[in-house]
Coordinates of C-alpha atoms in Angstrom, one line a residue:
M1 CA 0.0 0.0 0.0
A2 CA 1.2 3.5 -0.8
K3 CA 2.7 5.6 2.0
P4 CA 0.6 8.5 3.3
E5 CA 1.5 11.9 2.0
M6 CA 3.6 12.8 5.0
Y7 CA 5.4 9.4 5.1
R8 CA 6.7 9.1 1.6
H9 CA 9.5 11.1 0.1
P10 CA 8.0 14.3 -1.3
T11 CA 8.6 15.2 -4.9
R12 CA 10.2 18.5 -5.8
S13 CA 6.9 19.9 -7.2
E14 CA 5.1 19.1 -3.9
I15 CA 7.8 20.9 -1.9
I16 CA 7.6 23.9 -4.1
E17 CA 3.8 24.0 -3.9
L18 CA 3.9 23.9 -0.1
A19 CA 6.7 26.5 0.1
I20 CA 4.7 28.9 -2.0
A21 CA 1.6 28.4 0.1
E22 CA 3.7 29.0 3.2
G23 CA 5.0 32.2 1.8
H24 CA 8.7 31.4 1.4
D25 CA 11.2 30.0 -1.1
A26 CA 11.6 26.3 -1.5
D27 CA 15.3 26.4 -0.4
I28 CA 13.9 27.0 3.1
P29 CA 12.4 23.8 4.7
T30 CA 8.7 23.5 4.3
N31 CA 6.4 20.9 6.0
A32 CA 7.6 18.3 3.4
G33 CA 11.3 19.3 3.7
S34 CA 13.5 21.4 1.4
I35 CA 14.6 20.9 -2.2
Y36 CA 18.1 21.2 -1.0
Q37 CA 19.6 18.9 1.6
V38 CA 20.5 21.4 4.2
P39 CA 22.3 19.9 7.3
S40 CA 21.1 20.8 10.8
H41 CA 23.1 22.7 13.4
T42 CA 22.8 19.6 15.6
S43 CA 23.8 17.1 13.0
T44 CA 27.0 15.1 13.3
P45 CA 30.2 16.3 11.5
R46 CA 30.4 15.2 7.9
S47 CA 33.4 14.0 6.0
M48 CA 35.3 16.4 3.8
H49 CA 33.7 14.8 0.8
Q50 CA 30.2 15.4 2.2
N51 CA 31.0 19.0 3.1
H52 CA 32.3 19.6 -0.4
E53 CA 29.1 18.2 -1.9
S54 CA 27.0 20.3 0.4
E55 CA 28.9 23.4 -0.7
K56 CA 28.3 22.5 -4.3
V57 CA 24.6 22.3 -3.7
S58 CA 24.6 25.6 -1.8
T59 CA 26.4 27.3 -4.5
A60 CA 24.0 26.0 -7.1
A61 CA 21.1 27.3 -5.0
V62 CA 22.6 30.8 -4.9
D63 CA 24.1 31.2 -8.4
K64 CA 21.6 29.4 -10.6
D65 CA 19.7 31.5 -13.2
I66 CA 16.3 32.0 -11.6
E67 CA 14.4 32.4 -14.8
K68 CA 15.7 29.3 -16.7
G69 CA 14.4 26.6 -14.4
I70 CA 16.3 24.3 -12.1
S71 CA 19.5 22.7 -13.4
A72 CA 19.6 18.9 -13.6
E73 CA 22.8 18.8 -11.6
S74 CA 21.4 20.4 -8.5
M75 CA 17.8 19.3 -8.6
S76 CA 15.8 16.2 -9.0
S77 CA 13.0 16.1 -11.5
D78 CA 9.4 16.7 -10.6
E79 CA 8.7 13.0 -10.5
E80 CA 11.8 12.0 -8.5
P81 CA 11.3 11.9 -4.7
V82 CA 13.5 14.1 -2.5
D83 CA 15.1 12.0 0.3
N84 CA 15.3 13.8 3.6
N85 CA 17.4 11.2 5.5
E86 CA 14.4 9.2 6.5
D87 CA 16.5 6.2 7.6
D88 CA 18.8 8.1 9.9
P89 CA 18.1 7.0 13.5
N90 CA 19.0 10.5 14.8
V91 CA 16.4 12.2 12.6
V92 CA 13.2 13.2 14.6
W93 CA 10.0 12.8 12.6
W94 CA 6.3 12.1 13.4
D95 CA 5.5 9.0 15.5
G96 CA 3.7 7.1 12.8
P97 CA 0.9 8.2 10.4
D98 CA -1.5 8.9 13.2
D99 CA 0.7 11.1 15.4
P100 CA -1.7 13.6 17.0
Q101 CA 1.1 16.2 17.1
N102 CA 1.0 16.3 13.2
P103 CA -1.5 19.1 12.3
M104 CA -2.6 17.0 9.3
N105 CA -4.1 14.5 11.9
W106 CA -6.1 17.1 13.8
S107 CA -9.9 16.5 13.9
Y108 CA -12.1 17.9 11.2
T109 CA -13.6 20.5 13.5
K110 CA -10.2 21.7 14.9
K111 CA -8.7 22.0 11.4
W112 CA -11.6 23.8 9.7
G113 CA -12.3 25.9 12.8
T114 CA -8.7 27.2 12.5
V115 CA -9.2 27.9 8.8
V116 CA -12.4 29.8 9.4
L117 CA -10.7 31.8 12.2
I118 CA -7.7 32.9 10.1
S119 CA -10.0 33.6 7.2
A120 CA -12.1 35.9 9.4
I121 CA -8.9 37.7 10.6
T122 CA -7.7 38.0 7.0
F123 CA -11.1 39.5 6.0
L124 CA -11.0 42.1 8.8
T125 CA -7.6 43.6 8.2
P126 CA -8.0 44.4 4.5
L127 CA -11.5 45.6 5.3
A128 CA -9.9 48.1 7.8
S129 CA -7.8 49.5 5.0
S130 CA -10.8 51.3 3.4
M131 CA -13.6 51.1 5.9
F132 CA -13.3 54.7 7.1
A133 CA -13.0 56.2 3.5
P134 CA -16.6 57.6 3.6
G135 CA -15.7 59.3 6.9
V136 CA -12.6 61.1 5.5
P137 CA -14.3 64.5 5.3
Q138 CA -15.2 64.2 9.0
V139 CA -11.6 63.4 9.9
M140 CA -10.4 66.4 8.0
A141 CA -12.9 68.6 9.8
T142 CA -12.0 67.1 13.2
F143 CA -8.3 68.0 12.7
D144 CA -9.0 71.3 10.9
S145 CA -7.1 70.2 7.8
T146 CA -7.7 71.2 4.2
N147 CA -4.7 69.5 2.7
D148 CA -5.9 67.4 -0.3
M149 CA -2.8 65.3 -0.4
L150 CA -3.1 64.4 3.2
E151 CA -6.8 63.6 2.7
Q152 CA -5.8 60.8 0.2
F153 CA -2.8 59.7 2.2
M154 CA -5.0 58.9 5.3
V155 CA -6.6 56.1 3.4
S156 CA -3.6 54.8 1.4
V157 CA -1.0 54.9 4.3
Y158 CA -2.4 51.7 5.6
V159 CA -1.3 49.9 2.4
L160 CA 2.2 51.4 2.9
G161 CA 2.3 49.3 6.1
F162 CA 1.6 46.2 3.9
A163 CA 4.9 46.9 2.1
F164 CA 7.1 46.9 5.2
G165 CA 5.5 44.8 7.9
P166 CA 5.4 41.4 6.0
M167 CA 9.1 41.7 5.1
I168 CA 9.9 41.4 8.8
I169 CA 7.0 39.1 9.8
A170 CA 7.9 36.4 7.2
P171 CA 11.4 35.6 8.4
L172 CA 10.3 35.8 12.1
S173 CA 7.7 33.2 11.4
E174 CA 10.3 30.9 10.0
M175 CA 12.3 31.2 13.2
Y176 CA 9.7 31.2 15.9
G177 CA 6.6 29.7 14.3
R178 CA 3.3 31.1 13.1
L179 CA 1.4 31.2 16.4
P180 CA 3.6 33.8 18.2
L181 CA 3.4 36.0 15.1
Y182 CA -0.4 35.7 14.9
H183 CA -0.8 36.5 18.6
S184 CA 1.6 39.4 18.7
C185 CA 0.5 41.0 15.5
N186 CA -3.2 40.6 16.4
A187 CA -2.6 42.3 19.7
L188 CA -0.6 45.2 18.2
F189 CA -3.3 45.6 15.5
V190 CA -5.9 46.0 18.2
I191 CA -3.7 48.4 20.1
F192 CA -3.1 50.7 17.1
S193 CA -6.7 50.5 16.0
I194 CA -7.6 51.9 19.5
A195 CA -4.8 54.5 19.2
A196 CA -6.2 55.6 15.8
A197 CA -9.7 55.9 17.3
V198 CA -8.5 58.3 20.0
A199 CA -5.8 60.2 18.0
Q200 CA -5.7 63.8 18.9
N201 CA -4.0 65.2 15.8
M202 CA -3.4 64.3 12.1
G203 CA 0.2 63.2 12.7
Q204 CA -0.8 60.7 15.4
F205 CA -3.6 59.4 13.2
V206 CA -1.4 58.8 10.1
V207 CA 1.3 57.1 12.2
F208 CA -1.2 54.8 13.9
R209 CA -2.9 54.0 10.5
F210 CA 0.6 53.0 9.1
L211 CA 1.3 50.8 12.1
M212 CA -2.2 49.2 11.7
G213 CA -1.2 48.2 8.2
C214 CA 2.2 46.9 9.3
F215 CA 0.7 44.4 11.7
G216 CA -2.5 43.9 9.9
G217 CA -0.6 42.4 7.0
A218 CA 0.4 39.4 9.2
P219 CA -2.6 37.1 8.4
M220 CA -2.0 37.6 4.6
V221 CA 1.6 36.5 5.1
L222 CA 0.8 33.6 7.4
G223 CA -2.6 32.4 6.4
G224 CA -1.7 30.5 3.2
G225 CA 1.0 28.6 5.2
T226 CA -1.4 27.7 8.0
I227 CA -3.9 26.3 5.5
A228 CA -1.1 24.3 3.9
D229 CA -0.1 23.0 7.3
L230 CA -3.6 21.7 8.0
I231 CA -5.4 20.8 4.8
S232 CA -4.6 18.0 2.3
R233 CA -3.8 18.9 -1.3
E234 CA -7.2 17.6 -2.4
Q235 CA -9.2 20.0 -0.2
R236 CA -6.7 22.9 -0.1
G237 CA -8.2 24.7 -3.1
T238 CA -11.5 25.2 -1.3
A239 CA -9.8 26.5 1.8
M240 CA -7.6 28.9 -0.2
V241 CA -10.7 30.3 -2.0
V242 CA -12.3 31.1 1.3
W243 CA -9.2 32.6 2.7
M244 CA -8.6 34.8 -0.4
M245 CA -12.0 36.3 -0.1
G246 CA -10.5 38.6 2.5
P247 CA -7.9 40.5 0.4
T248 CA -10.2 40.5 -2.6
I249 CA -13.6 41.5 -1.1
G250 CA -12.6 43.1 2.2
P251 CA -11.4 46.5 0.9
C252 CA -14.7 46.8 -1.1
V253 CA -17.1 45.8 1.7
G254 CA -15.4 48.0 4.3
P255 CA -16.6 51.4 3.0
I256 CA -20.2 50.1 2.8
I257 CA -20.1 49.3 6.5
G258 CA -18.1 52.5 7.2
G259 CA -20.5 54.8 5.5
F260 CA -23.4 53.9 7.8
M261 CA -21.1 53.6 10.8
T262 CA -19.8 57.2 10.3
V263 CA -23.3 58.6 10.1
A264 CA -24.6 56.7 13.1
K265 CA -21.6 57.1 15.4
G266 CA -18.9 59.3 13.8
W267 CA -15.6 58.4 12.1
R268 CA -13.9 57.2 15.3
W269 CA -16.3 54.4 15.7
N270 CA -15.0 52.8 12.4
F271 CA -11.8 52.1 14.4
W272 CA -13.6 51.1 17.6
F273 CA -15.6 48.6 15.5
V274 CA -12.4 47.2 14.0
A275 CA -10.7 47.1 17.4
I276 CA -13.7 45.3 19.0
V277 CA -14.0 42.7 16.3
A278 CA -10.2 42.2 16.1
G279 CA -10.1 41.9 19.9
A280 CA -12.8 39.2 19.8
L281 CA -10.9 37.3 17.1
M282 CA -7.6 37.7 19.1
L283 CA -9.2 36.2 22.2
A284 CA -10.6 33.3 20.0
S285 CA -7.2 32.7 18.5
F286 CA -5.5 32.7 22.0
I287 CA -8.0 30.0 23.1
L288 CA -8.4 27.9 19.9
M289 CA -5.3 28.2 17.8
R290 CA -2.3 26.0 18.1
E291 CA 1.1 26.0 16.4
T292 CA 0.8 24.4 12.9
S293 CA 4.3 24.8 11.4
A294 CA 5.8 21.3 11.2
P295 CA 9.4 22.5 11.2
V296 CA 8.8 24.4 14.5
I297 CA 6.8 21.5 16.1
L298 CA 9.5 19.0 15.2
E299 CA 12.3 21.2 16.3
R300 CA 10.6 21.5 19.7
K301 CA 10.2 17.8 19.8
A302 CA 13.9 17.2 18.9
K303 CA 14.9 19.7 21.6
R304 CA 12.8 17.8 24.2
L305 CA 14.2 14.5 23.2
R306 CA 17.8 15.7 23.3
A307 CA 17.2 16.8 26.9
E308 CA 15.5 13.5 27.8
T309 CA 18.0 11.1 26.1
N310 CA 21.2 13.2 26.4
N311 CA 21.7 12.5 22.7
P312 CA 22.9 15.8 21.2
K313 CA 22.9 14.2 17.7
L314 CA 19.1 14.2 17.5
R315 CA 17.8 16.6 14.9
S316 CA 14.5 17.4 13.3
K317 CA 14.0 16.1 9.8
L318 CA 13.0 19.6 8.7
A319 CA 15.8 21.4 10.5
S320 CA 17.7 24.1 8.6
D321 CA 21.1 25.7 9.0
L322 CA 19.7 29.1 7.8
S323 CA 20.7 31.8 10.2
P324 CA 18.6 34.9 11.0
A325 CA 20.9 36.8 8.7
D326 CA 20.2 34.3 5.9
L327 CA 16.5 34.6 6.4
F328 CA 16.8 38.4 6.3
K329 CA 18.7 38.1 3.1
F330 CA 16.1 35.8 1.5
S331 CA 13.2 38.1 2.7
I332 CA 14.6 41.4 1.6
I333 CA 17.7 41.2 -0.6
R334 CA 16.5 38.5 -2.9
P335 CA 13.2 40.2 -3.8
A336 CA 15.1 43.4 -4.4
K337 CA 17.5 41.7 -6.8
M338 CA 14.6 40.0 -8.6
L339 CA 12.8 43.3 -9.0
T340 CA 15.8 45.2 -10.3
R341 CA 17.4 42.5 -12.4
S342 CA 14.6 40.4 -13.8
T343 CA 12.8 41.7 -16.9
I344 CA 9.8 39.4 -16.2
C345 CA 9.5 40.3 -12.5
L346 CA 9.9 44.0 -13.1
A347 CA 7.3 44.1 -16.0
M348 CA 4.7 42.1 -14.2
S349 CA 5.3 43.9 -10.9
V350 CA 4.9 47.3 -12.6
Y351 CA 1.6 46.2 -14.3
I352 CA 0.3 44.9 -11.0
A353 CA 1.4 48.0 -9.1
I354 CA -0.3 50.4 -11.5
T355 CA -3.6 48.5 -11.5
Y356 CA -3.5 48.2 -7.7
A357 CA -2.9 51.9 -7.4
Y358 CA -6.0 52.5 -9.5
L359 CA -8.0 50.6 -6.9
Y360 CA -6.9 53.0 -4.2
I361 CA -7.3 56.1 -6.4
L362 CA -11.0 55.1 -6.6
F363 CA -11.2 54.2 -2.9
T364 CA -9.9 57.7 -2.0
T365 CA -12.2 59.6 -4.4
F366 CA -15.5 57.7 -4.5
T367 CA -16.9 59.6 -1.6
A368 CA -16.2 63.0 -3.1
V369 CA -17.4 62.0 -6.6
F370 CA -20.8 60.7 -5.5
K371 CA -21.3 63.5 -3.0
T372 CA -20.6 66.3 -5.5
Q373 CA -22.0 64.7 -8.7
Y374 CA -24.9 62.8 -7.3
H375 CA -25.5 64.6 -3.9
W376 CA -25.5 61.3 -2.0
K377 CA -25.5 61.8 1.7
G378 CA -24.9 59.9 4.9
G379 CA -24.3 56.1 4.8
V380 CA -25.6 55.8 1.3
V381 CA -22.2 57.1 0.1
G382 CA -20.6 53.8 1.2
L383 CA -22.8 52.0 -1.4
S384 CA -20.8 53.6 -4.2
F385 CA -18.1 51.0 -3.5
M386 CA -20.5 48.1 -4.2
G387 CA -19.9 48.1 -8.0
I388 CA -16.1 47.5 -7.7
G389 CA -16.7 44.9 -5.0
L390 CA -19.1 42.9 -7.1
G391 CA -16.9 43.2 -10.2
S392 CA -13.9 42.0 -8.2
L393 CA -15.9 39.0 -6.9
V394 CA -17.0 38.1 -10.5
G395 CA -13.5 38.5 -11.7
Q396 CA -12.1 36.1 -9.1
F397 CA -14.6 33.4 -10.0
A398 CA -14.1 34.0 -13.7
F399 CA -10.3 33.7 -13.4
T400 CA -10.5 30.6 -11.3
Y401 CA -12.8 28.8 -13.8
F402 CA -11.4 29.9 -17.1
G403 CA -7.8 30.1 -16.0
N404 CA -7.9 26.5 -14.7
K405 CA -9.7 25.4 -17.9
I406 CA -7.0 26.9 -20.1
V407 CA -4.1 25.6 -18.1
N408 CA -5.6 22.1 -17.8
K409 CA -6.1 21.9 -21.5
H410 CA -2.4 22.6 -22.2
I411 CA -1.3 20.2 -19.4
A412 CA -3.4 17.5 -21.0
R413 CA -1.7 18.2 -24.3
G414 CA 1.7 18.2 -22.7
D415 CA 2.7 21.6 -24.0
F416 CA 2.0 23.8 -20.9
K417 CA 4.3 26.8 -20.3
P418 CA 3.9 29.6 -17.8
E419 CA 2.9 32.0 -20.6
H420 CA -0.4 30.2 -20.9
R421 CA -1.4 31.8 -17.6
L422 CA -1.6 35.2 -19.3
T423 CA -4.6 34.5 -21.6
S424 CA -7.0 35.7 -18.9
M425 CA -4.8 38.8 -18.3
C426 CA -5.4 39.9 -21.9
V427 CA -9.1 40.1 -21.1
G428 CA -8.5 42.0 -18.0
G429 CA -6.2 44.4 -19.8
F430 CA -9.0 45.5 -22.1
C431 CA -11.7 45.7 -19.5
L432 CA -9.7 48.0 -17.3
P433 CA -9.4 51.0 -19.6
V434 CA -13.0 50.5 -20.9
G435 CA -14.2 50.6 -17.3
L436 CA -12.2 53.8 -16.5
F437 CA -13.5 55.6 -19.6
W438 CA -17.1 54.5 -18.8
Y439 CA -17.0 55.5 -15.1
G440 CA -15.2 58.8 -15.7
W441 CA -17.4 60.2 -18.4
A442 CA -20.6 58.9 -16.8
A443 CA -19.7 60.6 -13.6
Q444 CA -18.7 63.8 -15.4
E445 CA -22.0 64.0 -17.3
M446 CA -24.0 63.0 -14.2
T447 CA -25.9 60.2 -15.9
H448 CA -28.1 58.0 -13.8
W449 CA -26.0 56.7 -10.8
I450 CA -26.2 53.1 -12.0
V451 CA -24.1 54.0 -15.1
P452 CA -20.9 54.9 -13.2
I453 CA -21.5 52.1 -10.8
L454 CA -21.6 49.6 -13.7
G455 CA -18.4 51.2 -15.0
T456 CA -16.7 50.6 -11.6
G457 CA -17.9 47.0 -11.7
L458 CA -16.1 46.6 -15.0
I459 CA -13.0 48.1 -13.4
G460 CA -13.1 45.7 -10.5
F461 CA -13.5 42.8 -13.0
G462 CA -10.6 44.0 -15.1
L463 CA -8.4 44.5 -12.0
L464 CA -8.9 40.9 -10.8
M465 CA -8.5 39.4 -14.3
A466 CA -5.2 41.3 -14.7
F467 CA -3.9 40.9 -11.1
M468 CA -4.5 37.2 -10.6
P469 CA -2.9 35.8 -13.8
A470 CA 0.1 38.1 -13.4
T471 CA 0.6 36.7 -9.9
T472 CA 0.3 33.0 -10.9
Y473 CA 2.6 33.7 -13.8
L474 CA 5.3 34.8 -11.4
V475 CA 4.8 31.6 -9.4
D476 CA 5.1 29.4 -12.5
V477 CA 8.2 31.3 -13.9
F478 CA 10.2 31.4 -10.6
T479 CA 9.0 28.2 -9.0
V480 CA 11.7 27.6 -6.3
H481 CA 12.0 31.4 -5.7
A482 CA 8.3 32.2 -6.3
A483 CA 7.8 33.7 -2.8
S484 CA 10.6 36.2 -3.4
A485 CA 9.1 37.2 -6.7
M486 CA 5.7 37.7 -5.1
A487 CA 7.3 39.7 -2.2
A488 CA 9.0 42.0 -4.8
S489 CA 5.6 42.5 -6.5
T490 CA 3.9 43.1 -3.1
V491 CA 6.4 45.8 -2.0
L492 CA 6.1 47.7 -5.3
R493 CA 2.3 47.5 -5.5
S494 CA 1.9 48.6 -1.9
L495 CA 4.3 51.6 -2.4
C496 CA 2.4 52.6 -5.6
A497 CA -1.0 52.1 -3.9
A498 CA 0.1 54.3 -1.0
L499 CA 1.8 57.1 -3.0
I500 CA 0.1 57.4 -6.4
P501 CA -3.4 58.3 -5.1
L502 CA -1.9 61.3 -3.3
S503 CA -2.3 63.3 -6.5
S504 CA -5.7 62.1 -7.5
S505 CA -7.7 65.0 -6.1
K506 CA -5.5 67.5 -7.9
M507 CA -5.8 65.5 -11.1
Y508 CA -9.6 65.5 -10.9
K509 CA -9.7 69.3 -10.1
A510 CA -7.5 70.1 -13.0
M511 CA -8.9 67.7 -15.6
G512 CA -12.4 66.8 -14.4
Y513 CA -13.7 63.3 -13.8
G514 CA -14.0 62.5 -17.5
W515 CA -10.5 63.4 -18.6
G516 CA -8.9 62.5 -15.3
N517 CA -10.1 58.9 -15.6
S518 CA -9.4 59.0 -19.3
L519 CA -5.7 59.7 -18.4
L520 CA -5.7 56.6 -16.2
G521 CA -7.4 54.7 -19.0
F522 CA -4.8 55.8 -21.6
V523 CA -2.0 54.5 -19.2
S524 CA -3.8 51.2 -18.9
L525 CA -4.2 51.1 -22.7
A526 CA -0.4 51.4 -22.9
L527 CA -0.1 48.4 -20.6
I528 CA -2.4 46.1 -22.8
P529 CA 0.5 44.8 -25.0
I530 CA 2.5 43.5 -21.9
P531 CA 0.7 40.1 -21.6
F532 CA 0.6 39.7 -25.4
L533 CA 4.4 40.4 -25.6
F534 CA 5.1 37.9 -22.9
I535 CA 2.8 35.2 -24.5
R536 CA 4.8 35.7 -27.7
Y537 CA 8.3 36.3 -26.4
G538 CA 8.3 35.3 -22.7
E539 CA 9.9 31.9 -23.3
G540 CA 12.7 33.5 -25.2
I541 CA 13.3 36.1 -22.6
R542 CA 13.6 33.4 -20.0
A543 CA 16.0 31.4 -22.2
R544 CA 18.3 34.5 -22.6
S545 CA 18.0 35.5 -18.9
T546 CA 21.2 36.1 -17.0
V547 CA 19.6 36.9 -13.6
K548 CA 21.4 35.1 -10.8
L549 CA 21.0 35.3 -7.0

């Protein structure tokens, strides 16, 4: 009978898949091991020959061309199992296929309860990014400010925190596990939400919003890995879809709630609401959540057994020799190199960053547009965000269905290449400028309110259809280093989403809503050729690549 998934040698593709879900590169040990045979700090000394071989593998890991695939000399094929010293008596592993310490063996209720809890946290923190957008005029009045740039920055500074917080949270989670990071970041998120609610001046408010974003990004860094820890490959897709609803729909639902909350209780209650819900989820996580990271659980087990048996040679099967400095390097330096030296990573990241910035331009201006053009008042203003939210939701489902259909067709033919992911992106590329022209001129001419709302729905659909294929393309191209490519993309898009909207009010005042959104539409028209060019020339670009880490 075949060995259970956790008791057979994992293939390279399985390790890469898990590493991507966990948010790190595949040369860092995942729950199934590492694609490189990295010795543990506690392992016995090796012979000179073994050390030499280890150095060769390490060199291959650093110097290989990251866009050309994995060399045969340093990697096994997708079908060949990766042996992690399973027969070594000093290697600590699970106590059989039914070991209750293994998160994969948790009860159905415990596993899916954890998934629901982290999905709720991941929904709340992106929701908080835009929830108070309808209350921005009240905030400006409270702090006696008329600075248009500051008015936009109040909303987008939260996303700036997304650029910096996860870069530190990710390596810390590899060293100390997921649970301490969940607890500490949830607690700090609650603290800074309360601080924002009681801020006494604009400077305090902006700083607290930024810190909310830094720590609010934790569940988006850790959530995918937690799901991979708990849920088998067959059921993981369903859990990932539920979890991804947070980053996709949360920012669009937030202003709808915030619009009515601001009218009923004032803008500060948007933050009290977030703090109360986040506090309840934090208490639930303290009570219900347990550590799920297999490398951390096994390292604790090995440490305990070394103390009990006085055998210093015992080591976890998933142990790594990566130092904190190495983890810092992988988390910060490698993404920076990929962003500056890889044509593919740079082009896709710029495309994603510009489209993501458009989302926050709309978030920061919807309230003003529908108040001035349509004279919407009170909580009804928050409903102006509904179009882009529904469009994003439809876009997510459309990409999942048609994207998988296209990819599966090519896999069945045996001719799949990463560029096949970009077919859906071509559709999104056309929808985005059409939606911008539609929304801009409908708002300018003050047509019936449903017309611009439909335009924003098309924008939301186009954003998702462009964003999701570009992200999955980076995963397919960079495989082993996919997490670094996505980190590079995340930093650039967060910076653009925080800074570009600062000039949106001035743009609309100078050009009007019609020509202002047309300018954005013309920029997105200029981006349309990018997926077509990569479909045609992407394979050649990868073949000629000289990017090394």
